[in-house]
Coordinates of C-alpha atoms in Angstrom, one line a residue:
Chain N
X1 CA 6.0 -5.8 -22.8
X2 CA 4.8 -6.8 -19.3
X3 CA 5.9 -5.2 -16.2
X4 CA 6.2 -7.1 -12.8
X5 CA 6.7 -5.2 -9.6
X6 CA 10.0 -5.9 -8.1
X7 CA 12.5 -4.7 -5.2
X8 CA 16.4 -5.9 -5.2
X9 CA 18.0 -5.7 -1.6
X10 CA 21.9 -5.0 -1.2
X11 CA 22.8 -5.6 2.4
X12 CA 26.2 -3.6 3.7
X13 CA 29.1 -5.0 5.6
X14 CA 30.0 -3.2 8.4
X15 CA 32.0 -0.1 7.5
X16 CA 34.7 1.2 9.8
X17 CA 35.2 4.9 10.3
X18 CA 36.8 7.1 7.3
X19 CA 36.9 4.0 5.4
X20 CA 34.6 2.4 2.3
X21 CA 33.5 -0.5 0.3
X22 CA 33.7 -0.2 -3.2
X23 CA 32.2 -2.0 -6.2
X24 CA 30.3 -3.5 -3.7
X25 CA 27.7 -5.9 -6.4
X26 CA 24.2 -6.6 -6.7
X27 CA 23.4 -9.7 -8.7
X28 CA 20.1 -9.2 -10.5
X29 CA 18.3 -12.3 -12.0
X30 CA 18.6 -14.0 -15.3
X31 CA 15.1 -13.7 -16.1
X32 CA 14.3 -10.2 -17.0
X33 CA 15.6 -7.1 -17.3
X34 CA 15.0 -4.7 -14.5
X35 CA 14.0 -1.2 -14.7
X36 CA 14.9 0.8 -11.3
X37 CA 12.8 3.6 -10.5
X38 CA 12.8 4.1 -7.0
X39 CA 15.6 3.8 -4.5
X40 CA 16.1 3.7 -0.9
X41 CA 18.6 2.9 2.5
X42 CA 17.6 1.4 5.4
X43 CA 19.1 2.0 8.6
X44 CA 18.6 -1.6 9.8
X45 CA 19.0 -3.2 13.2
X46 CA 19.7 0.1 15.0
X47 CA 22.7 0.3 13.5
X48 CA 24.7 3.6 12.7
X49 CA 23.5 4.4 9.3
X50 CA 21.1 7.0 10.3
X51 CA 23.4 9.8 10.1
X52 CA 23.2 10.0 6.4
X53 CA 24.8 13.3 5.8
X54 CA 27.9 11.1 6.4
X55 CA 27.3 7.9 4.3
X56 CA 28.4 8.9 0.7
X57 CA 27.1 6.6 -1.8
X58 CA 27.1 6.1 -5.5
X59 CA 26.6 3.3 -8.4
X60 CA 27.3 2.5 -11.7
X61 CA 24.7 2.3 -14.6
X62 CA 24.4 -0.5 -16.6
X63 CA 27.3 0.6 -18.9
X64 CA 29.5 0.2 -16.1
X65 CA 29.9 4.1 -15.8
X66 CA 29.3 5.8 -12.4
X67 CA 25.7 7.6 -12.7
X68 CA 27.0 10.2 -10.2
X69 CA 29.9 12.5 -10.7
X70 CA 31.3 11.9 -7.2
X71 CA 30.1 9.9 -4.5
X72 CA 26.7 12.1 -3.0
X73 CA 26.0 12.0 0.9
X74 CA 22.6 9.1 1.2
X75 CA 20.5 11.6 2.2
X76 CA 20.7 13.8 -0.6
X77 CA 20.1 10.4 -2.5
X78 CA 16.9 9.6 -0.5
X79 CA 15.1 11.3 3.0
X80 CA 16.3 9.8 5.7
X81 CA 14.6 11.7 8.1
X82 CA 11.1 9.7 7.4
X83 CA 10.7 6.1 7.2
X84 CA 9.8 4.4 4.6
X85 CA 11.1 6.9 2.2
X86 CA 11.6 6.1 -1.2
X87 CA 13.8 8.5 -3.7
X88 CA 12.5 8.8 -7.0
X89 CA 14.8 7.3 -9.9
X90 CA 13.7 9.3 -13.1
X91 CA 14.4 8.5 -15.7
X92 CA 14.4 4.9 -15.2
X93 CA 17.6 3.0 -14.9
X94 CA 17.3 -0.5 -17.0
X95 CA 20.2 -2.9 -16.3
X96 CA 19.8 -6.5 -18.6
X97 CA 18.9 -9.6 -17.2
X98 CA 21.9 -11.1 -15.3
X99 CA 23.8 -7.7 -14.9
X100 CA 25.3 -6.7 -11.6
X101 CA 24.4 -3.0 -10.0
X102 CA 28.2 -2.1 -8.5
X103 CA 27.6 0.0 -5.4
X104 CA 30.4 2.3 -3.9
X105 CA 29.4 3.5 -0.2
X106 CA 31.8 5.4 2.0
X107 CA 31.7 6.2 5.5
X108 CA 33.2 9.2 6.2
X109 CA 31.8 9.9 9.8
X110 CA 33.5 8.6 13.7
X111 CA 32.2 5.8 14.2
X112 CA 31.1 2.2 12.5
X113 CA 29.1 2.3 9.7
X114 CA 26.9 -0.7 10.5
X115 CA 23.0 -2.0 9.6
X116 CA 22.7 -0.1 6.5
X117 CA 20.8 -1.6 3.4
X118 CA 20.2 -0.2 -0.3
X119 CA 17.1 -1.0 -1.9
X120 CA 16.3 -0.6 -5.6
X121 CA 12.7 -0.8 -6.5
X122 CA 11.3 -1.1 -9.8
X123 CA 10.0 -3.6 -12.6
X124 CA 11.3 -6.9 -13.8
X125 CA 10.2 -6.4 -17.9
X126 CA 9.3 -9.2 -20.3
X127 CA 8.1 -10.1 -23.5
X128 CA 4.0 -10.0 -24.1
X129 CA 4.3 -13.9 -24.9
X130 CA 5.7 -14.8 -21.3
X131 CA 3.2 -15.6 -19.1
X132 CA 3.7 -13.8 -15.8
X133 CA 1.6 -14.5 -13.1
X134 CA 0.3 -11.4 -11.3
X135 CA 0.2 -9.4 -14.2
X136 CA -2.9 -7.1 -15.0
X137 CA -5.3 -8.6 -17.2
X138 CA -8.3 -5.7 -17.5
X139 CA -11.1 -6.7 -19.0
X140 CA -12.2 -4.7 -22.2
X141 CA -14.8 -2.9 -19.9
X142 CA -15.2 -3.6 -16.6
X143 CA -16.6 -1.9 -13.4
X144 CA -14.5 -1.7 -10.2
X145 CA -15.2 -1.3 -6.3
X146 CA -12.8 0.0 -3.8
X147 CA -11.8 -3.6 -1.7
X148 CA -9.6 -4.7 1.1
X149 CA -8.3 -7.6 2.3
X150 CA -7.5 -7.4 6.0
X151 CA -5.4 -10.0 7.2
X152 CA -3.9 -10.4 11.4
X153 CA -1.1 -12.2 12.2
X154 CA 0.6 -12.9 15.7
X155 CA 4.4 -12.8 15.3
X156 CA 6.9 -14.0 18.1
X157 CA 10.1 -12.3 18.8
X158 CA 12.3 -14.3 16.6
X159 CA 10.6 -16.4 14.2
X160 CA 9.1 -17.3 10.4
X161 CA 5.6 -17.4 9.3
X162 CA 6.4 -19.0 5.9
X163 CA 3.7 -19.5 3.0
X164 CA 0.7 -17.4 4.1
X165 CA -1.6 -17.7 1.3
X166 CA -4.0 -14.6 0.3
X167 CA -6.9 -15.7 -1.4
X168 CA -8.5 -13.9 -3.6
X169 CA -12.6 -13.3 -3.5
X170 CA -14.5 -15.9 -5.5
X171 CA -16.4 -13.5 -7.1
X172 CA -13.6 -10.9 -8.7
X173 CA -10.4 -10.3 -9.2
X174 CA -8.4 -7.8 -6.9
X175 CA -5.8 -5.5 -8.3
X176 CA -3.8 -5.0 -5.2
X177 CA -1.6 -1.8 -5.0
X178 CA -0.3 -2.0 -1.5
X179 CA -0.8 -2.8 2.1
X180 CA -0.8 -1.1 5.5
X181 CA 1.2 -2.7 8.0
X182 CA -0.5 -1.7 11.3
X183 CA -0.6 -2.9 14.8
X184 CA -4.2 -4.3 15.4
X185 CA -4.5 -3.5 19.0
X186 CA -2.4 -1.5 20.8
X187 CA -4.2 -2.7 23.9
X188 CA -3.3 -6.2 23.0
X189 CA 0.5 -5.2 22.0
X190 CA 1.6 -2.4 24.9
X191 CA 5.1 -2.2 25.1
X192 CA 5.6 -4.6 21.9
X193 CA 7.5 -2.7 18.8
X194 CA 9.4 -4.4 16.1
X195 CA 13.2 -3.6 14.5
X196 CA 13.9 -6.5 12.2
X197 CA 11.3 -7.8 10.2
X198 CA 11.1 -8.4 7.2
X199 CA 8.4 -9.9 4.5
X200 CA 8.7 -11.6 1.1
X201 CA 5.4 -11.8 -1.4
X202 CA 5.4 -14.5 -3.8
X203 CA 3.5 -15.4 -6.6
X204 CA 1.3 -18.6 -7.2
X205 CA 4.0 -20.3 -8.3
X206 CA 6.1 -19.2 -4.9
X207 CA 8.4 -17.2 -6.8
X208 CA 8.9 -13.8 -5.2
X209 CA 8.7 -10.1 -6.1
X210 CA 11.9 -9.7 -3.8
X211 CA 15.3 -10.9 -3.8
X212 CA 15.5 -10.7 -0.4
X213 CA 13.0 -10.4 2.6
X214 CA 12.7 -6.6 2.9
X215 CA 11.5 -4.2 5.5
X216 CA 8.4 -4.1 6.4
X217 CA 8.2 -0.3 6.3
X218 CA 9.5 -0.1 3.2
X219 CA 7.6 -2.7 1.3
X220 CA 4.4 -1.4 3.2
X221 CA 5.1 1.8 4.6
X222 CA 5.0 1.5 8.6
X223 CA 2.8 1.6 11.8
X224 CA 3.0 5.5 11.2
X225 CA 0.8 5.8 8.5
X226 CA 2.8 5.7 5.2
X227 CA 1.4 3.1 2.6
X228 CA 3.8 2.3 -0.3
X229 CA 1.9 2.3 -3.8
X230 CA 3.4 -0.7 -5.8
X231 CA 3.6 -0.7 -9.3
X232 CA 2.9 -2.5 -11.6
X233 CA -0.2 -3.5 -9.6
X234 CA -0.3 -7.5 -8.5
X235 CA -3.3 -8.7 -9.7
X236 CA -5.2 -11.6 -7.7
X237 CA -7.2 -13.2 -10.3
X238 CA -10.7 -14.5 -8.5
X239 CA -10.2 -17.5 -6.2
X240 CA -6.2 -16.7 -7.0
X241 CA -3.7 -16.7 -4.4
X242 CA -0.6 -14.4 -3.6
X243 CA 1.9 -15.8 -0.6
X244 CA 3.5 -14.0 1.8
X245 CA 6.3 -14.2 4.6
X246 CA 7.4 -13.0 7.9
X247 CA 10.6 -13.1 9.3
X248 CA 11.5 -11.8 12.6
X249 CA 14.4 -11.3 14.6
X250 CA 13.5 -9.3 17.4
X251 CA 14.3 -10.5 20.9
X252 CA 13.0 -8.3 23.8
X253 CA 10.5 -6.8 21.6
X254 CA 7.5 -8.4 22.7
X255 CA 4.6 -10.5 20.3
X256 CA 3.2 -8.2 17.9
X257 CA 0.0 -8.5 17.0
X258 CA -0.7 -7.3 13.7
X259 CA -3.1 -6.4 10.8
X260 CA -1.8 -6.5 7.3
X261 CA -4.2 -4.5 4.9
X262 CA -3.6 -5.4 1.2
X263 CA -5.6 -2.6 -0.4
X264 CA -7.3 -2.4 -3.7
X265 CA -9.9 -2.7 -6.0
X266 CA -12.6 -5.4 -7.0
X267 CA -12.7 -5.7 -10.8
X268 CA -16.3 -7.1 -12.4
X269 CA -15.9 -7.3 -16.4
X270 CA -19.3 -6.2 -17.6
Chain R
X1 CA -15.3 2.0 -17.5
X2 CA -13.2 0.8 -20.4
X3 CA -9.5 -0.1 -20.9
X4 CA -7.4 0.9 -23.3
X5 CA -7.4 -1.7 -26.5
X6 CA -5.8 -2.9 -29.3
X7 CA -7.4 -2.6 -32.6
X8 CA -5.6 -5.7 -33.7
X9 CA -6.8 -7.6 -31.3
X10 CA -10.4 -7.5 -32.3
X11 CA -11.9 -10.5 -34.1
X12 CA -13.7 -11.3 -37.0
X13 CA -16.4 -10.9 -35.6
X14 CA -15.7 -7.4 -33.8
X15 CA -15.7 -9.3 -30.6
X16 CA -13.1 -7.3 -28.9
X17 CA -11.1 -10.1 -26.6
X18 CA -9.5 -9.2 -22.8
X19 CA -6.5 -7.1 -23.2
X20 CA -3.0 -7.4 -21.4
X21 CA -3.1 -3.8 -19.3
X22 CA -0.2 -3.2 -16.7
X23 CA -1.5 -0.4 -15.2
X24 CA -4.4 1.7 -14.9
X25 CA -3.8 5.0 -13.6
X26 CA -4.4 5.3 -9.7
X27 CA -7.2 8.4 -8.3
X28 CA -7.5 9.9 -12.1
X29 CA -11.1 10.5 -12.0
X30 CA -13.4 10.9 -14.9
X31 CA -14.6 14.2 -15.9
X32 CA -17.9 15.8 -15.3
X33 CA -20.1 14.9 -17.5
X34 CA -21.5 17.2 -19.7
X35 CA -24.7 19.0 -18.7
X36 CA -23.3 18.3 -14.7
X37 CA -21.7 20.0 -12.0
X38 CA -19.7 18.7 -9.5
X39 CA -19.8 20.7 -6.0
X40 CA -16.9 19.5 -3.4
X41 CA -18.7 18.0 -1.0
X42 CA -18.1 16.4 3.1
X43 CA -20.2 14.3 5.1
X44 CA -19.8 13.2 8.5
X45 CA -20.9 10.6 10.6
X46 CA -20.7 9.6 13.9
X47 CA -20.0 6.0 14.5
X48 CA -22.1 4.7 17.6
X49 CA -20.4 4.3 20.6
X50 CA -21.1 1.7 23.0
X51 CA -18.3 2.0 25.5
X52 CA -17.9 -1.7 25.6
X53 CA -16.6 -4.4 23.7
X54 CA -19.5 -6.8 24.9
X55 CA -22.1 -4.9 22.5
X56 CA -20.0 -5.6 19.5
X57 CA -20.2 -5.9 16.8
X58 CA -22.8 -4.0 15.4
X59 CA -23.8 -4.5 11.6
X60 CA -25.2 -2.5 9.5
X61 CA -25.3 0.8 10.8
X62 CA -26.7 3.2 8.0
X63 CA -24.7 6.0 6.5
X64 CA -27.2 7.7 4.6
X65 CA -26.5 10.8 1.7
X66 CA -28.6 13.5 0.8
X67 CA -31.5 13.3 -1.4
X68 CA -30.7 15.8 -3.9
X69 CA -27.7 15.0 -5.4
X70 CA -26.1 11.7 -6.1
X71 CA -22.8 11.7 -4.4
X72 CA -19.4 10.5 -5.7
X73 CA -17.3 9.4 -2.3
X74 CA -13.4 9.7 -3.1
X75 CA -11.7 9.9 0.0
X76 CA -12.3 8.8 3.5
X77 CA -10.5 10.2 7.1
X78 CA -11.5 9.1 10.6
X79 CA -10.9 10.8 14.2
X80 CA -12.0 9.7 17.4
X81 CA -14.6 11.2 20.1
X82 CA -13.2 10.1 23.3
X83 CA -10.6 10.3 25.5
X84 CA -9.7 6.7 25.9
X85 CA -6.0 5.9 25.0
X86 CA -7.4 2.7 23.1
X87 CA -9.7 4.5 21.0
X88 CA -9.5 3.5 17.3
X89 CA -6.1 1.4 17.6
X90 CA -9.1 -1.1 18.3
X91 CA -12.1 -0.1 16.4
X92 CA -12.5 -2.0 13.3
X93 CA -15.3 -1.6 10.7
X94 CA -16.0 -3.1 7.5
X95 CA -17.8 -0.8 4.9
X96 CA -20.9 -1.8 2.3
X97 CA -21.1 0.4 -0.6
X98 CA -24.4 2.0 -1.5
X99 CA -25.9 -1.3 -3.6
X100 CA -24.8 -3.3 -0.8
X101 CA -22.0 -5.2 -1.6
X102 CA -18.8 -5.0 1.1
X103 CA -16.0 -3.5 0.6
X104 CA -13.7 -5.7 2.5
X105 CA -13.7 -9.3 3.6
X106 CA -13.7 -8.8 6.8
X107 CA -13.4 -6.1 9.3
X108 CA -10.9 -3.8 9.0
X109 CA -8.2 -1.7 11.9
X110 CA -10.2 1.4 11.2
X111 CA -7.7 4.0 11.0
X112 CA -6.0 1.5 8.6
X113 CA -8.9 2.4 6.5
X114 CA -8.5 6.0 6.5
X115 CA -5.0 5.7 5.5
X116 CA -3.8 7.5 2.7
X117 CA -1.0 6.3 0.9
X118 CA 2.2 7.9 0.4
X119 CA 1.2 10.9 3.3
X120 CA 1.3 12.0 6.9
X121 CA -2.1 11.1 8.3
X122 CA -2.2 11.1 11.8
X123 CA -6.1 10.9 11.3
X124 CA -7.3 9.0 13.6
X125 CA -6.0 10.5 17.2
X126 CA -7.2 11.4 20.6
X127 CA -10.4 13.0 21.4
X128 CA -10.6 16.5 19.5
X129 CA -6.8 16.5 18.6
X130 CA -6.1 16.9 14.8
X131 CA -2.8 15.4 14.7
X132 CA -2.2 17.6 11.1
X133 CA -4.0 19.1 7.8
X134 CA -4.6 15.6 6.9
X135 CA -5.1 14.2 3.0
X136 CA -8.1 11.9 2.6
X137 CA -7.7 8.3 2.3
X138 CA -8.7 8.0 -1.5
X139 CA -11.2 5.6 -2.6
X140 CA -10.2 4.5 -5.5
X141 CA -11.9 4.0 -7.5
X142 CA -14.6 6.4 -6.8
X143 CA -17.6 5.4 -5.7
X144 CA -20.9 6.3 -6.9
X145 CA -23.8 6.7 -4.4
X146 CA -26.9 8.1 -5.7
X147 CA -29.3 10.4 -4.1
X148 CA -30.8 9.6 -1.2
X149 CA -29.2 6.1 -1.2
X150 CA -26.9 4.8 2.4
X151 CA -23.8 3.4 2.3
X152 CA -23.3 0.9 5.4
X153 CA -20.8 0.4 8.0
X154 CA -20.3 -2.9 10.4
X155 CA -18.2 -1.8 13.8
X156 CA -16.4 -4.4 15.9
X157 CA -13.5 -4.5 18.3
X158 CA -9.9 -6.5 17.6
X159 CA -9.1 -9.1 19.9
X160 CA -7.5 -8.3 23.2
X161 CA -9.5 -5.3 23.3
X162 CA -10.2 -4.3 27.3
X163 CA -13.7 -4.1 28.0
X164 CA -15.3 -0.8 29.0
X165 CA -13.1 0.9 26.3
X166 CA -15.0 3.4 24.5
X167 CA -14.9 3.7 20.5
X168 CA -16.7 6.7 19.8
X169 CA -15.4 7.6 16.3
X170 CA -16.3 9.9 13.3
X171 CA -16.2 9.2 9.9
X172 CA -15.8 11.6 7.0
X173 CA -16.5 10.7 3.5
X174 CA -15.5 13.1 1.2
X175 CA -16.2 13.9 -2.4
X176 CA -18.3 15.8 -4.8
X177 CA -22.2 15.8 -5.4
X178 CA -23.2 15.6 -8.8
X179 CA -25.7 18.2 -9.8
X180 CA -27.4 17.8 -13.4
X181 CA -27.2 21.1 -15.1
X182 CA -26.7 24.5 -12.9
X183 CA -25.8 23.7 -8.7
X184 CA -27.2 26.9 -7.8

């Protein structure tokens, strides 16, 4: 079995006061099962869903049966007092390919429930025969050097960067297990900060590890130091490529200039 | 280093062919060796600092190790030496390893390099302020360095940087030195 990294993003209508949405559905893909072992809500656009004591939430497995006995307040689910906090899902939670994750969140607090996202992170799983680009291919013995790939990008206010490419070194492949999102000079960027944006990584073949464009600081971890480990690792076969995206809705915010970090290692086959 | 294999995917000839692993587990380190001791080990180093952008970059700049042991660097953390407000949210460095071959492709936001992952660090801060009891970045994986030998480090500034900011910095690589047969 191969395992590709992979996150599923449920945006949330706006909830009114004492009221809830229920069943609310997350359509996963046709191709491969999905194995959730992480999960995590956003408080997006400044909205009101950082007061998670208030935000109930709960979801049905993949036999259509809720997983939690009653609905359980988001941040007893995941922190919500750090960004880029991810809540452990163990044991794994493996819905078939073309399922749909129902989602029951209720809003039992004063005032609009609004801006909030759910995140499921975990693998996509196929069969050893399919050929899945990004997947590890370790050489029987190899050697391996610590190796990053710095990249800066400028981003306006509002705005896509669409089909970045990361190249891979011509001399090795990379296993990449993350990236820091940082600002590269806060000289350059005084008084710039960022709400919405978002990123999507895509394969060679453009097809992403997202359903969505998600959160910077949560596919990254954030400006406060807090890099996400991704799993499986992508690997960036020598003189490969991975793509990437930025989307950013941020008027007022100023131009960020920025320094992605995809962080990993160098592997030589001896 | 050697991954986990298949049997059944040797050949005829015992040639034993590229195998399919997903994962190989992140900071697990390889025991001591027999007939070795590993003593925890820290060295610092203070990056130059040229108080201007204008003097950038500068390549090369020796990081040298001890002569008797060889050292085994596993995590990294950075703080700055000066005062400025711009210090290290500009610096960037890219690293050579002890043979000489880079560790980056290009210069790197240097507290972005001292990162860990998953964990506070507030490393890299104002002059003689800790921000917290920090976790190392971790070099993974580890990096051998033998006795004696220097690892290298290339220092520039990002663009935009004001001129006349200073960079001072230090640089702590820590890690274990690897002693054959008694440390002491």
């Amino acid at each position: 079995m191969k395992e590709r990294f992979h996150i599923y993003r449920l945006p949330v209508p706006d909830i009114p006061a004492g009221q809830g949405v229920f069943s609310l559905p997350l359509g996963l893909d046709s191709d491969a099962p999905f194995s959730c072992r992480a999960l995590s809500f956003v408080n997006a656009d400044g909205g009101n869903a950082g007061n998670d004591a208030y935000t109930l939430v709960r979801f049905k497995g993949p036999n259509g049966m809720y997983r939690q006995a009653g609905a359980v307040p988001a941040s007893q689910m995941a922190p919500s007092s750090v960004q880029s906090a991810w809540r452990r899902m163990y044991p794994e939670t493996t819905w078939p390919a073309n399922a749909t994750i129902e989602v029951d969140i209720e809003n039992t607090s004063g005032v609009t429930l609004s801006g909030m996202v759910v995140l499921f992170r975990g693998v996509k799983q196929y069969a050893d025969s399919i050929d899945v680009p990004g997947s590890s291919v370790y050489p029987a013995t190899y050697g391996s050097i610590p190796f990053d790939l710095p990249r800066y990008v400028t981003l306006q206010e509002v705005g896509t960067l669409d089909n970045i490419a990361l190249n891979g070194p011509p001399d090795a492949a990379v296993a990449l297990r993350g990236a820091l999102f940082t600002y590269a000079n806060s000289a350059a960027t005084v008084g710039s900060s960022y709400r919405n944006l978002f990123c999507s990584i895509q394969d060679l073949n453009h097809k992403p590890y997202m359903n969505q464009d998600v959160e910077v600081d949560y596919l990254f971890g954030n400006t406060c130091p807090n890099m996400q480990l991704w799993f499986p690792q992508i690997w960036l076969p020598a003189s490969g490529i991975v793509f990437y995206r930025f989307v950013r809705n941020d008027v007022g915010l100023g131009v960020l200039n920025m320094c992605l970090t995809w962080k990993g290692s160098k592997v030589f086959p001896k | 280093m050697t991954a986990s294999a298949n049997p059944s995917r040797r050949s005829a000839t015992g040639y034993q062919r590229a195998v399919v692993d997903n994962h190989r587990a992140q900071w697990v380190m390889d025991p001591t060796p027999r007939g070795f001791e590993d003593v925890p080990w820290l060295f610092a180093f203070p990056l130059p600092d040229q108080g201007t952008p204008s003097v950038y970059p500068i390549s090369h700049f020796p990081l040298a190790f001890d002569f008797d042991a060889d050292f085994l660097l596993r995590g990294m953390w950075g703080m700055a030496t000066s005062s400025s407000s711009n210090t290290g949210s500009s610096l960037a460095v890219r690293l050579y390893d002890a043979y000489g071959n880079r560790m980056s492709d290009d210069l790197v936001p240097f507290f972005s390099l001292v990162t860990p992952a998953n964990g506070y660090n507030y490393g890299f801060s104002h002059y003689g302020i800790i921000w917290s009891l920090l976790s190392p970045a971790p070099v993974e994986p580890e990096l051998f360095c033998p006795a004696g030998s220097a690892m290298q480090i290339d220092l520039g500034v990002l663009p935009g940087t004001p001129d006349g900011d200073s960079h001072g910095a230090l640089l702590y690589l820590f890690g274990v030195k690897r002693y054959r047969g008694c440390a002491t």
